[in-house]
mmCIF file of C-alpha atoms and ligand atoms in Angstrom:
data_model
loop_
_atom_site.group_PDB
_atom_site.id
_atom_site.type_symbol
_atom_site.label_atom_id
_atom_site.label_comp_id
_atom_site.label_asym_id
_atom_site.label_seq_id
_atom_site.Cartn_x
_atom_site.Cartn_y
_atom_site.Cartn_z
ATOM 1 C CA MET A 7 28.851 48.723 -24.738
ATOM 2 C CA SER A 8 28.796 45.506 -23.423
ATOM 3 C CA LEU A 9 27.669 44.290 -26.500
ATOM 4 C CA GLU A 10 29.793 46.030 -28.729
ATOM 5 C CA ARG A 11 32.427 45.443 -27.325
ATOM 6 C CA ILE A 12 31.787 41.079 -26.846
ATOM 7 C CA ASP A 13 30.795 41.579 -30.160
ATOM 8 C CA GLU A 14 34.761 42.383 -31.070
ATOM 9 C CA TRP A 15 36.198 40.021 -28.837
ATOM 10 C CA LEU A 16 34.347 37.351 -30.964
ATOM 11 C CA GLU A 17 35.377 38.994 -34.044
ATOM 12 C CA GLN A 18 39.326 38.747 -33.219
ATOM 13 C CA VAL A 19 38.928 35.153 -31.594
ATOM 14 C CA ASN A 20 36.775 33.802 -34.774
ATOM 15 C CA ASN A 21 39.418 35.249 -36.463
ATOM 16 C CA ILE A 22 41.445 32.428 -36.291
ATOM 17 C CA GLY A 23 40.326 28.758 -37.932
ATOM 18 C CA LYS A 24 39.670 29.875 -41.010
ATOM 19 C CA THR A 25 40.095 27.303 -43.595
ATOM 20 C CA SER A 26 38.640 27.515 -47.384
ATOM 21 C CA ALA A 27 35.494 25.921 -45.994
ATOM 22 C CA PRO A 28 32.801 26.972 -43.737
ATOM 23 C CA GLY A 29 32.863 26.418 -40.363
ATOM 24 C CA LEU A 30 36.143 26.706 -37.285
ATOM 25 C CA TYR A 31 38.708 24.515 -36.808
ATOM 26 C CA ARG A 32 40.395 25.240 -34.020
ATOM 27 C CA LEU A 33 41.233 21.962 -32.710
ATOM 28 C CA ALA A 34 42.810 20.171 -29.269
ATOM 29 C CA TYR A 35 46.502 21.124 -29.007
ATOM 30 C CA THR A 36 46.553 22.569 -32.826
ATOM 31 C CA ARG A 37 48.699 25.772 -33.696
ATOM 32 C CA GLU A 38 45.118 26.847 -34.255
ATOM 33 C CA GLU A 39 43.733 26.321 -30.233
ATOM 34 C CA GLN A 40 47.004 27.799 -29.756
ATOM 35 C CA ASP A 41 46.877 31.439 -31.679
ATOM 36 C CA ALA A 42 43.483 31.815 -29.596
ATOM 37 C CA LEU A 43 44.884 31.467 -26.646
ATOM 38 C CA ASP A 44 47.213 33.761 -27.953
ATOM 39 C CA VAL A 45 44.412 36.591 -28.014
ATOM 40 C CA PHE A 46 42.640 36.149 -25.646
ATOM 41 C CA ARG A 47 45.848 36.711 -23.651
ATOM 42 C CA GLY A 48 46.145 39.941 -25.554
ATOM 43 C CA LEU A 49 42.962 41.082 -24.460
ATOM 44 C CA CYS A 50 43.807 39.575 -20.917
ATOM 45 C CA GLU A 51 47.037 41.515 -20.583
ATOM 46 C CA LYS A 52 44.973 44.732 -21.730
ATOM 47 C CA GLU A 53 42.513 44.039 -18.688
ATOM 48 C CA GLY A 54 45.695 44.280 -16.592
ATOM 49 C CA MET A 55 45.040 40.857 -15.652
ATOM 50 C CA THR A 56 48.089 38.710 -14.864
ATOM 51 C CA VAL A 57 48.503 35.636 -17.356
ATOM 52 C CA ARG A 58 49.620 31.956 -16.940
ATOM 53 C CA ASP A 59 49.639 28.589 -18.386
ATOM 54 C CA ASP A 60 49.373 25.548 -16.536
ATOM 55 C CA ALA A 61 51.493 22.821 -17.301
ATOM 56 C CA ALA A 62 48.791 21.072 -19.349
ATOM 57 C CA GLY A 63 48.506 24.086 -21.668
ATOM 58 C CA ASN A 64 45.104 25.558 -19.933
ATOM 59 C CA LEU A 65 45.296 29.471 -19.924
ATOM 60 C CA ILE A 66 44.792 31.237 -16.304
ATOM 61 C CA ALA A 67 44.050 34.953 -16.245
ATOM 62 C CA ARG A 68 44.143 36.115 -12.469
ATOM 63 C CA ARG A 69 42.798 40.106 -11.125
ATOM 64 C CA GLU A 70 44.318 40.366 -7.681
ATOM 65 C CA GLY A 71 42.005 40.746 -5.063
ATOM 66 C CA THR A 72 43.200 42.326 -1.429
ATOM 67 C CA ALA A 73 43.728 39.249 0.427
ATOM 68 C CA ASP A 74 45.034 36.422 -0.169
ATOM 69 C CA PHE A 75 42.030 34.263 -0.410
ATOM 70 C CA PRO A 76 41.149 31.432 -3.214
ATOM 71 C CA ALA A 77 39.725 32.520 -6.560
ATOM 72 C CA VAL A 78 36.347 32.994 -7.991
ATOM 73 C CA ALA A 79 37.514 31.490 -11.350
ATOM 74 C CA LEU A 80 35.225 31.798 -14.208
ATOM 75 C CA GLY A 81 35.706 29.750 -18.041
ATOM 76 C CA SER A 82 35.314 27.273 -21.428
ATOM 77 C CA HIS A 83 36.715 26.813 -23.886
ATOM 78 C CA LEU A 84 38.570 27.820 -26.820
ATOM 79 C CA ASP A 85 38.836 25.162 -29.038
ATOM 80 C CA THR A 86 36.554 24.050 -31.625
ATOM 81 C CA VAL A 87 34.884 20.503 -33.072
ATOM 82 C CA TYR A 88 35.698 20.293 -37.142
ATOM 83 C CA ALA A 89 33.769 23.454 -39.042
ATOM 84 C CA GLY A 90 32.590 24.131 -35.339
ATOM 85 C CA GLY A 91 30.668 27.390 -34.562
ATOM 86 C CA GLN A 92 31.645 30.932 -33.305
ATOM 87 C CA TYR A 93 29.782 30.689 -30.024
ATOM 88 C CA ASP A 94 30.574 27.172 -28.211
ATOM 89 C CA GLY A 95 32.869 27.682 -25.296
ATOM 90 C CA THR A 96 34.915 30.986 -26.575
ATOM 91 C CA LEU A 97 31.843 33.080 -25.537
ATOM 92 C CA GLY A 98 31.773 31.346 -21.839
ATOM 93 C CA VAL A 99 35.699 32.922 -22.236
ATOM 94 C CA LEU A 100 34.366 36.330 -23.177
ATOM 95 C CA ALA A 101 31.781 36.384 -20.434
ATOM 96 C CA GLY A 102 34.262 36.045 -18.383
ATOM 97 C CA LEU A 103 36.126 38.703 -19.272
ATOM 98 C CA GLU A 104 33.709 40.989 -20.139
ATOM 99 C CA VAL A 105 33.135 40.800 -16.293
ATOM 100 C CA ILE A 106 36.716 41.893 -15.184
ATOM 101 C CA HIS A 107 36.529 44.617 -18.243
ATOM 102 C CA ARG A 108 33.398 45.668 -15.781
ATOM 103 C CA LEU A 109 34.842 44.927 -12.584
ATOM 104 C CA ASN A 110 37.462 47.706 -13.660
ATOM 105 C CA GLN A 111 34.845 50.174 -15.231
ATOM 106 C CA LYS A 112 33.579 50.015 -12.303
ATOM 107 C CA ASN A 113 37.558 50.937 -10.172
ATOM 108 C CA LEU A 114 35.848 47.383 -8.097
ATOM 109 C CA ARG A 115 38.668 46.475 -5.545
ATOM 110 C CA THR A 116 37.486 42.443 -4.610
ATOM 111 C CA THR A 117 38.840 40.803 -2.277
ATOM 112 C CA HIS A 118 39.295 37.692 -3.630
ATOM 113 C CA PRO A 119 41.283 37.302 -6.728
ATOM 114 C CA VAL A 120 38.986 36.876 -9.679
ATOM 115 C CA GLU A 121 40.556 33.994 -12.929
ATOM 116 C CA VAL A 122 38.862 33.534 -16.053
ATOM 117 C CA ILE A 123 40.642 30.129 -17.190
ATOM 118 C CA VAL A 124 40.733 28.996 -20.822
ATOM 119 C CA PHE A 125 40.321 24.991 -20.773
ATOM 120 C CA ARG A 126 42.505 22.963 -23.256
ATOM 121 C CA ALA A 127 41.319 20.416 -25.734
ATOM 122 C CA GLU A 128 37.468 20.239 -24.096
ATOM 123 C CA GLU A 129 35.623 19.243 -27.881
ATOM 124 C CA SER A 130 36.605 15.453 -28.001
ATOM 125 C CA SER A 131 36.830 16.401 -31.925
ATOM 126 C CA ARG A 132 40.569 15.572 -32.139
ATOM 127 C CA PHE A 133 41.603 12.647 -29.423
ATOM 128 C CA GLY A 134 37.659 11.114 -29.324
ATOM 129 C CA THR A 135 38.111 12.142 -25.317
ATOM 130 C CA ALA A 136 36.300 15.399 -23.646
ATOM 131 C CA THR A 137 37.331 18.331 -21.192
ATOM 132 C CA ILE A 138 41.338 16.976 -20.824
ATOM 133 C CA GLY A 139 42.119 20.142 -19.580
ATOM 134 C CA SER A 140 39.631 20.810 -16.756
ATOM 135 C CA LYS A 141 40.248 17.113 -16.258
ATOM 136 C CA LEU A 142 43.840 17.333 -15.442
ATOM 137 C CA MET A 143 42.753 21.162 -13.604
ATOM 138 C CA SER A 144 40.329 19.074 -10.793
ATOM 139 C CA GLY A 145 42.939 15.846 -10.707
ATOM 140 C CA LYS A 146 41.118 13.587 -12.455
ATOM 141 C CA ALA A 147 43.034 12.568 -15.767
ATOM 142 C CA ASP A 148 43.910 9.771 -16.001
ATOM 143 C CA LEU A 149 47.390 9.752 -17.614
ATOM 144 C CA SER A 150 47.787 6.156 -19.285
ATOM 145 C CA LYS A 151 44.373 6.577 -21.274
ATOM 146 C CA LEU A 152 46.092 10.049 -22.332
ATOM 147 C CA ALA A 153 49.210 8.375 -23.374
ATOM 148 C CA ALA A 154 47.257 6.187 -25.731
ATOM 149 C CA LEU A 155 45.247 7.826 -27.385
ATOM 150 C CA LYS A 156 45.814 8.948 -30.888
ATOM 151 C CA ASP A 157 44.587 11.567 -33.531
ATOM 152 C CA LYS A 158 42.913 10.247 -36.741
ATOM 153 C CA ASP A 159 46.859 11.035 -38.834
ATOM 154 C CA GLY A 160 48.138 8.843 -36.289
ATOM 155 C CA ILE A 161 49.334 11.374 -33.810
ATOM 156 C CA PRO A 162 49.516 10.020 -30.547
ATOM 157 C CA PHE A 163 48.479 12.600 -27.520
ATOM 158 C CA PRO A 164 51.422 12.846 -25.419
ATOM 159 C CA GLU A 165 53.273 14.169 -28.492
ATOM 160 C CA ALA A 166 50.795 16.166 -29.220
ATOM 161 C CA VAL A 167 50.811 18.286 -26.327
ATOM 162 C CA GLU A 168 54.720 18.204 -26.988
ATOM 163 C CA ARG A 169 54.246 19.974 -29.993
ATOM 164 C CA ALA A 170 52.829 22.319 -27.979
ATOM 165 C CA GLY A 171 55.212 23.129 -25.890
ATOM 166 C CA PHE A 172 53.915 21.513 -23.002
ATOM 167 C CA SER A 173 55.065 18.327 -21.454
ATOM 168 C CA PHE A 174 53.362 14.452 -21.279
ATOM 169 C CA GLU A 175 55.251 13.570 -18.031
ATOM 170 C CA LYS A 176 54.356 17.052 -15.903
ATOM 171 C CA LEU A 177 51.148 16.439 -17.008
ATOM 172 C CA ALA A 178 50.237 16.202 -13.971
ATOM 173 C CA ASP A 179 51.478 19.123 -12.376
ATOM 174 C CA ALA A 180 48.107 20.821 -13.985
ATOM 175 C CA ARG A 181 45.706 19.714 -10.595
ATOM 176 C CA ARG A 182 45.428 22.763 -8.511
ATOM 177 C CA PRO A 183 45.320 22.329 -4.597
ATOM 178 C CA GLN A 184 41.804 23.026 -3.177
ATOM 179 C CA SER A 185 42.758 26.209 -1.668
ATOM 180 C CA ASP A 186 43.204 27.886 -5.209
ATOM 181 C CA ILE A 187 38.987 28.521 -5.610
ATOM 182 C CA LYS A 188 36.113 29.429 -4.137
ATOM 183 C CA THR A 189 33.493 28.403 -6.595
ATOM 184 C CA PHE A 190 34.071 27.907 -10.557
ATOM 185 C CA MET A 191 31.623 29.192 -13.269
ATOM 186 C CA GLU A 192 30.802 28.462 -16.812
ATOM 187 C CA LEU A 193 29.117 30.570 -19.362
ATOM 188 C CA HIS A 194 27.845 28.789 -22.087
ATOM 189 C CA ILE A 195 25.264 29.038 -25.125
ATOM 190 C CA GLU A 196 22.688 25.447 -24.473
ATOM 191 C CA GLN A 197 23.569 23.656 -27.430
ATOM 192 C CA GLY A 198 19.519 22.895 -27.009
ATOM 193 C CA PRO A 199 16.416 24.511 -28.571
ATOM 194 C CA VAL A 200 14.432 24.312 -24.573
ATOM 195 C CA LEU A 201 15.262 27.960 -23.904
ATOM 196 C CA GLU A 202 14.463 29.977 -27.305
ATOM 197 C CA SER A 203 11.426 27.810 -27.573
ATOM 198 C CA LYS A 204 10.240 29.450 -24.234
ATOM 199 C CA GLN A 205 11.704 32.871 -25.174
ATOM 200 C CA LEU A 206 13.549 32.846 -22.618
ATOM 201 C CA PRO A 207 17.046 34.269 -21.632
ATOM 202 C CA VAL A 208 18.834 32.145 -19.342
ATOM 203 C CA GLY A 209 19.314 28.108 -17.724
ATOM 204 C CA ILE A 210 20.219 27.553 -14.468
ATOM 205 C CA VAL A 211 21.902 24.509 -15.118
ATOM 206 C CA THR A 212 21.284 21.635 -13.091
ATOM 207 C CA GLY A 213 22.978 18.558 -13.433
ATOM 208 C CA ILE A 214 25.258 16.982 -16.007
ATOM 209 C CA ALA A 215 24.371 14.370 -17.930
ATOM 210 C CA ALA A 216 27.086 11.773 -18.663
ATOM 211 C CA PRO A 217 27.814 9.457 -21.111
ATOM 212 C CA LEU A 218 28.398 5.690 -22.066
ATOM 213 C CA ARG A 219 30.494 5.612 -25.213
ATOM 214 C CA LEU A 220 30.079 1.857 -26.970
ATOM 215 C CA ARG A 221 32.537 1.704 -29.676
ATOM 216 C CA VAL A 222 30.240 -1.881 -31.264
ATOM 217 C CA HIS A 223 32.284 -4.411 -33.935
ATOM 218 C CA VAL A 224 29.935 -6.883 -36.067
ATOM 219 C CA LYS A 225 31.429 -9.064 -37.913
ATOM 220 C CA GLY A 226 29.910 -11.810 -40.584
ATOM 221 C CA GLN A 227 30.582 -12.329 -43.948
ATOM 222 C CA ALA A 228 31.431 -10.913 -47.109
ATOM 223 C CA SER A 229 31.318 -11.947 -50.125
ATOM 224 C CA HIS A 230 30.013 -11.448 -53.664
ATOM 225 C CA SER A 231 26.637 -9.227 -53.980
ATOM 226 C CA GLY A 232 25.729 -10.408 -57.169
ATOM 227 C CA THR A 233 26.036 -14.344 -55.857
ATOM 228 C CA THR A 234 25.548 -14.401 -52.833
ATOM 229 C CA SER A 235 21.184 -15.109 -51.972
ATOM 230 C CA MET A 236 19.963 -12.830 -49.307
ATOM 231 C CA ASP A 237 19.333 -15.864 -47.522
ATOM 232 C CA MET A 238 23.277 -17.027 -47.366
ATOM 233 C CA ARG A 239 23.992 -13.404 -46.304
ATOM 234 C CA ARG A 240 25.793 -13.151 -43.135
ATOM 235 C CA ASP A 241 26.045 -8.904 -43.827
ATOM 236 C CA ALA A 242 27.539 -6.825 -41.059
ATOM 237 C CA LEU A 243 25.619 -3.129 -42.071
ATOM 238 C CA THR A 244 22.421 -4.413 -42.298
ATOM 239 C CA GLY A 245 23.173 -6.227 -39.135
ATOM 240 C CA ALA A 246 24.206 -2.809 -37.745
ATOM 241 C CA SER A 247 21.600 -1.529 -39.119
ATOM 242 C CA ALA A 248 19.187 -3.270 -36.907
ATOM 243 C CA LEU A 249 20.563 -2.613 -34.322
ATOM 244 C CA ILE A 250 21.044 0.980 -34.529
ATOM 245 C CA LEU A 251 16.903 1.460 -35.046
ATOM 246 C CA ASP A 252 16.984 -0.732 -31.896
ATOM 247 C CA LEU A 253 18.689 1.702 -30.191
ATOM 248 C CA GLU A 254 16.741 4.801 -31.468
ATOM 249 C CA ALA A 255 13.791 3.357 -29.879
ATOM 250 C CA GLY A 256 15.195 1.695 -26.166
ATOM 251 C CA ALA A 257 16.437 5.322 -25.380
ATOM 252 C CA ARG A 258 13.004 6.659 -27.091
ATOM 253 C CA LYS A 259 11.347 4.581 -24.342
ATOM 254 C CA GLU A 260 13.887 7.245 -21.740
ATOM 255 C CA LYS A 261 13.047 10.449 -23.493
ATOM 256 C CA ASP A 262 10.766 11.396 -20.556
ATOM 257 C CA ASN A 263 13.956 10.725 -18.017
ATOM 258 C CA HIS A 264 16.022 12.769 -21.246
ATOM 259 C CA THR A 265 18.621 10.190 -22.227
ATOM 260 C CA VAL A 266 19.117 10.195 -25.260
ATOM 261 C CA ALA A 267 20.854 7.719 -27.699
ATOM 262 C CA THR A 268 22.971 8.853 -30.840
ATOM 263 C CA VAL A 269 25.628 6.976 -33.465
ATOM 264 C CA GLY A 270 27.387 9.385 -35.069
ATOM 265 C CA SER A 271 29.883 7.949 -36.793
ATOM 266 C CA ILE A 272 29.547 4.425 -38.445
ATOM 267 C CA GLU A 273 31.727 2.208 -41.169
ATOM 268 C CA ALA A 274 31.669 -0.659 -43.163
ATOM 269 C CA SER A 275 33.909 -2.545 -45.056
ATOM 270 C CA PRO A 276 35.930 -3.694 -47.600
ATOM 271 C CA GLY A 277 33.466 -0.506 -48.939
ATOM 272 C CA ALA A 278 32.921 -1.493 -52.108
ATOM 273 C CA MET A 279 29.528 -1.223 -54.158
ATOM 274 C CA ASN A 280 29.469 -5.148 -54.896
ATOM 275 C CA VAL A 281 31.091 -6.813 -51.256
ATOM 276 C CA ILE A 282 28.248 -7.601 -48.825
ATOM 277 C CA PRO A 283 30.183 -5.994 -46.039
ATOM 278 C CA GLY A 284 32.048 -8.515 -44.050
ATOM 279 C CA GLN A 285 32.703 -5.941 -40.808
ATOM 280 C CA CYS A 286 30.652 -2.547 -39.324
ATOM 281 C CA ARG A 287 32.249 -0.563 -37.054
ATOM 282 C CA PHE A 288 29.878 1.992 -35.273
ATOM 283 C CA ASP A 289 30.521 4.878 -32.010
ATOM 284 C CA VAL A 290 26.430 4.680 -29.764
ATOM 285 C CA ASP A 291 27.076 7.805 -26.665
ATOM 286 C CA ILE A 292 24.816 6.719 -24.703
ATOM 287 C CA ARG A 293 23.483 9.731 -22.103
ATOM 288 C CA SER A 294 21.329 10.882 -19.201
ATOM 289 C CA THR A 295 21.313 12.915 -16.056
ATOM 290 C CA ASP A 296 19.345 9.380 -14.923
ATOM 291 C CA THR A 297 22.052 6.635 -14.549
ATOM 292 C CA ALA A 298 19.435 4.061 -14.235
ATOM 293 C CA SER A 299 18.043 5.476 -17.153
ATOM 294 C CA ARG A 300 20.502 5.081 -19.260
ATOM 295 C CA GLU A 301 20.976 1.543 -17.973
ATOM 296 C CA ARG A 302 18.247 0.405 -19.291
ATOM 297 C CA VAL A 303 18.694 1.861 -23.046
ATOM 298 C CA TYR A 304 21.864 0.360 -22.669
ATOM 299 C CA ARG A 305 21.041 -3.661 -21.651
ATOM 300 C CA GLN A 306 18.328 -3.232 -24.213
ATOM 301 C CA PHE A 307 20.919 -2.785 -26.764
ATOM 302 C CA LEU A 308 23.176 -6.112 -25.460
ATOM 303 C CA GLN A 309 19.726 -8.062 -25.586
ATOM 304 C CA THR A 310 19.008 -7.173 -29.082
ATOM 305 C CA ALA A 311 22.856 -7.833 -29.705
ATOM 306 C CA GLY A 312 22.373 -11.491 -28.809
ATOM 307 C CA LEU A 313 19.477 -11.760 -30.675
ATOM 308 C CA LEU A 314 20.967 -10.151 -33.777
ATOM 309 C CA GLU A 315 24.578 -12.866 -33.186
ATOM 310 C CA GLN A 316 22.044 -16.050 -33.487
ATOM 311 C CA THR A 317 19.159 -14.627 -35.983
ATOM 312 C CA ARG A 318 21.508 -13.236 -38.744
ATOM 313 C CA GLY A 319 24.454 -15.409 -37.495
ATOM 314 C CA LEU A 320 26.993 -12.574 -36.852
ATOM 315 C CA SER A 321 28.966 -11.523 -33.296
ATOM 316 C CA VAL A 322 28.646 -8.574 -31.983
ATOM 317 C CA GLN A 323 31.426 -7.480 -29.516
ATOM 318 C CA ILE A 324 31.018 -4.361 -28.048
ATOM 319 C CA GLU A 325 33.421 -2.484 -26.093
ATOM 320 C CA THR A 326 33.371 0.014 -23.263
ATOM 321 C CA LEU A 327 35.148 3.796 -24.655
ATOM 322 C CA ALA A 328 33.989 5.495 -22.002
ATOM 323 C CA GLU A 329 31.631 5.972 -19.104
ATOM 324 C CA GLU A 330 30.806 8.706 -17.404
ATOM 325 C CA GLN A 331 28.669 9.693 -14.115
ATOM 326 C CA PRO A 332 26.413 12.342 -14.321
ATOM 327 C CA VAL A 333 27.308 15.487 -12.234
ATOM 328 C CA PRO A 334 25.205 17.109 -10.316
ATOM 329 C CA LEU A 335 25.965 21.015 -9.918
ATOM 330 C CA SER A 336 26.053 22.983 -6.206
ATOM 331 C CA SER A 337 23.008 24.206 -5.285
ATOM 332 C CA GLN A 338 24.397 27.041 -3.254
ATOM 333 C CA VAL A 339 25.214 28.793 -6.542
ATOM 334 C CA GLN A 340 22.373 28.165 -8.229
ATOM 335 C CA ASN A 341 20.231 29.201 -5.851
ATOM 336 C CA GLY A 342 22.509 32.458 -5.590
ATOM 337 C CA LEU A 343 22.487 31.897 -9.065
ATOM 338 C CA LYS A 344 18.568 32.171 -9.085
ATOM 339 C CA GLU A 345 18.327 35.354 -6.477
ATOM 340 C CA ILE A 346 20.308 37.417 -8.969
ATOM 341 C CA CYS A 347 18.159 36.570 -11.556
ATOM 342 C CA SER A 348 15.217 37.865 -9.664
ATOM 343 C CA ASN A 349 16.765 41.019 -8.680
ATOM 344 C CA LEU A 350 17.491 41.538 -12.632
ATOM 345 C CA ASN A 351 14.318 40.390 -13.479
ATOM 346 C CA LEU A 352 15.109 37.388 -15.290
ATOM 347 C CA THR A 353 12.944 34.460 -14.896
ATOM 348 C CA PRO A 354 15.411 31.590 -15.594
ATOM 349 C CA VAL A 355 14.605 27.883 -16.548
ATOM 350 C CA TRP A 356 16.457 25.282 -14.687
ATOM 351 C CA MET A 357 17.337 22.565 -17.049
ATOM 352 C CA PRO A 358 20.329 19.122 -17.345
ATOM 353 C CA SER A 359 22.367 20.105 -19.712
ATOM 354 C CA GLY A 360 22.801 16.885 -22.537
ATOM 355 C CA ALA A 361 25.990 17.743 -23.071
ATOM 356 C CA GLY A 362 29.640 17.831 -21.037
ATOM 357 C CA HIS A 363 31.470 20.830 -19.868
ATOM 358 C CA ASP A 364 34.418 21.762 -18.382
ATOM 359 C CA VAL A 365 32.036 22.099 -15.102
ATOM 360 C CA MET A 366 31.492 19.119 -14.873
ATOM 361 C CA ASN A 367 35.194 18.537 -14.037
ATOM 362 C CA MET A 368 35.601 21.454 -11.773
ATOM 363 C CA ALA A 369 32.840 20.694 -9.919
ATOM 364 C CA GLU A 370 33.676 17.521 -8.936
ATOM 365 C CA GLN A 371 36.235 19.552 -6.648
ATOM 366 C CA TRP A 372 34.600 22.412 -6.365
ATOM 367 C CA PRO A 373 31.388 24.630 -5.920
ATOM 368 C CA SER A 374 29.859 25.090 -9.579
ATOM 369 C CA GLY A 375 26.999 26.612 -11.012
ATOM 370 C CA LEU A 376 26.324 26.562 -15.433
ATOM 371 C CA LEU A 377 24.630 29.334 -16.841
ATOM 372 C CA PHE A 378 22.594 28.614 -20.209
ATOM 373 C CA VAL A 379 22.323 31.277 -23.228
ATOM 374 C CA PRO A 380 19.832 30.819 -26.510
ATOM 375 C CA SER A 381 20.870 28.362 -29.480
ATOM 376 C CA VAL A 382 18.934 29.592 -32.334
ATOM 377 C CA ASN A 383 17.240 26.444 -33.305
ATOM 378 C CA GLY A 384 19.313 24.977 -30.351
ATOM 379 C CA LEU A 385 22.298 24.923 -33.370
ATOM 380 C CA SER A 386 25.919 23.626 -32.782
ATOM 381 C CA HIS A 387 28.818 22.645 -33.671
ATOM 382 C CA HIS A 388 28.131 24.146 -36.858
ATOM 383 C CA PRO A 389 29.323 26.537 -38.979
ATOM 384 C CA ASP A 390 25.643 28.242 -38.198
ATOM 385 C CA GLU A 391 25.365 28.487 -34.819
ATOM 386 C CA PHE A 392 24.614 31.677 -33.187
ATOM 387 C CA THR A 393 23.509 32.972 -30.095
ATOM 388 C CA SER A 394 22.223 36.817 -29.935
ATOM 389 C CA LEU A 395 24.616 39.074 -28.213
ATOM 390 C CA ALA A 396 22.172 40.280 -26.381
ATOM 391 C CA HIS A 397 20.443 37.706 -24.509
ATOM 392 C CA THR A 398 24.897 37.488 -24.147
ATOM 393 C CA VAL A 399 24.595 40.481 -21.987
ATOM 394 C CA GLU A 400 22.130 39.420 -20.532
ATOM 395 C CA ALA A 401 24.016 36.366 -18.690
ATOM 396 C CA VAL A 402 27.039 38.268 -18.337
ATOM 397 C CA ASP A 403 24.499 40.513 -15.943
ATOM 398 C CA VAL A 404 24.168 37.673 -14.114
ATOM 399 C CA LEU A 405 27.770 36.472 -13.763
ATOM 400 C CA GLU A 406 28.549 39.870 -12.742
ATOM 401 C CA HIS A 407 26.394 40.217 -10.557
ATOM 402 C CA ALA A 408 27.053 36.046 -9.251
ATOM 403 C CA VAL A 409 31.265 37.342 -8.972
ATOM 404 C CA HIS A 410 29.771 40.723 -6.998
ATOM 405 C CA ILE A 411 29.065 38.026 -3.605
ATOM 406 C CA GLU A 412 31.074 34.922 -4.857
ATOM 407 C CA ALA A 413 34.703 37.508 -4.374
ATOM 408 C CA ASP A 414 33.051 40.670 -2.157
ATOM 409 C CA ALA A 415 33.011 43.314 -4.302
ATOM 410 C CA GLY A 416 33.162 46.242 -1.974
ATOM 411 C CA ARG A 417 29.864 44.295 0.414
ATOM 412 C CA SER A 418 30.168 44.011 3.705
ATOM 413 C CA LYS A 419 31.270 40.426 4.495
ATOM 414 C CA ASN A 420 27.305 39.908 5.857
ATOM 415 C CA HIS A 421 25.801 39.988 2.373
ATOM 416 C CA MET A 422 29.269 37.011 1.607
ATOM 417 C CA GLU A 423 27.605 33.886 0.809
ATOM 418 C CA VAL A 424 29.174 31.892 3.125
ATOM 419 C CA ARG A 425 30.911 28.526 2.398
ATOM 420 C CA SER A 426 33.830 26.558 3.516
HETATM 421 ZN ZN1 LIG B 19 31.751 24.120 -25.390
#
C-alpha cells in the first residue's frame, strides 16, 4: 500500500515542471516550485495537517501532538535543477507525508507535534546559492549576500522573492526559535553509487561534505588564430585547461579522504573559431568532509595558477564564491537510526554525504539525521534519476520508527531518547 501511495503522490507532484524537453524544471522561487508546493499542501491537508508558509515561503505542515512540545520535523525540498529528476528532494518530502499517513492510519497520537517541512530553493541552479530556505529557517542566511544574487536572466533574488509573493525585507522572520523543534530528519536519494554497489537499501549519513567554490578568471590576449604563431600566444583557454587538469590530479591524490574537485562550467571569449581566446572564466567546486584535505587541493591549485602566470604570460584571478564548513550530524540520532535498522533487520551503510542538503543547516541548530536511499547508477540531477520505491518503503519504515520514538507515539517515557 505504501508503495502505491508514494508512487501516486510522486506522479502528482512530478506532473509539475514538465516541458517538451526531458526532465523537470521547478527552479527556486518560480511558479513551478510554487505549484508543486500547492499540490503538496493539498496532500497534507487531506491528512488533516495544518499548513502554513513561513516568511521565506518554506511550507510547514504540522500534525499536532498531545502536548505543546517542540516538534519532530521531517523535510526536504521540491525545487529541481534544470532538467532535474523525479526523486531528489521530492522523495524526502513524500516520505514525511507517508509517515504522517501511517500515524493517522494507526490512529496514533504523539506527545510531540510532527512536522513535514518543504524548504525553498534547495538547489543552487537558479541563483548560485543552495539551501536558501533552510538557511533562513536556521538563522544562517546572510541577507546582504542574498540581496546581491541574480539569476541568468538578470532577475535579482529579492525580486524573485517578491514575485513569489513574499517580502525580501521580512525573510529573516523565517528563523525559528530553538524551542520550536526537537529533532530534524531528512530522507534523500544518495546521488552516488555506494548503496547500489553494496546492494543495501539504507545509508545513515555521518556528516555533510562542504564545498569550497571558486570563480576563476584567466586573462591572456585575444588574437588571430591564423597569424599568431604558437610561441607568441597567450591563450587563456589552454591555460585554463592545464589548470583544470592539475586540479583533477590534485583531488585524485585525496581520494582516500573522499575529497572531490570539479569544473562544471566554463566560458571562453570572444568565442569565435578563428580567434585565440583572450579570456576564460570557469567555476571550481572542491568538496570534502575533511577540511585539511580540501585545503591541500586548494593550495596546489593556487600554486599551479601562480606557475601558469609565469610560464604562459597569463593573469589568473581567483574569487571565492563560497567556503562552507563540513557539518557532522548528531551521533545520537545516527545511533537511534542504527538501532531501528537492526530491529527491522536492515544493514545500514555509514557514509558521508558529498552533496549539501537542507539537513546541514538544520543540524547547526537542532539534532539532525539524514537517511539515504539508493540511486540507480548513482545518477541524480538528471531526467533518468531513479530510486526503487521498494527501497524507499524500507527507509520510510526506519523513519516511521524514528518518529515514534522521537515524538513519543504512545510509548512510555522510559523508552524515549532523552535529549535536552
Ligand atoms: Zn536534494
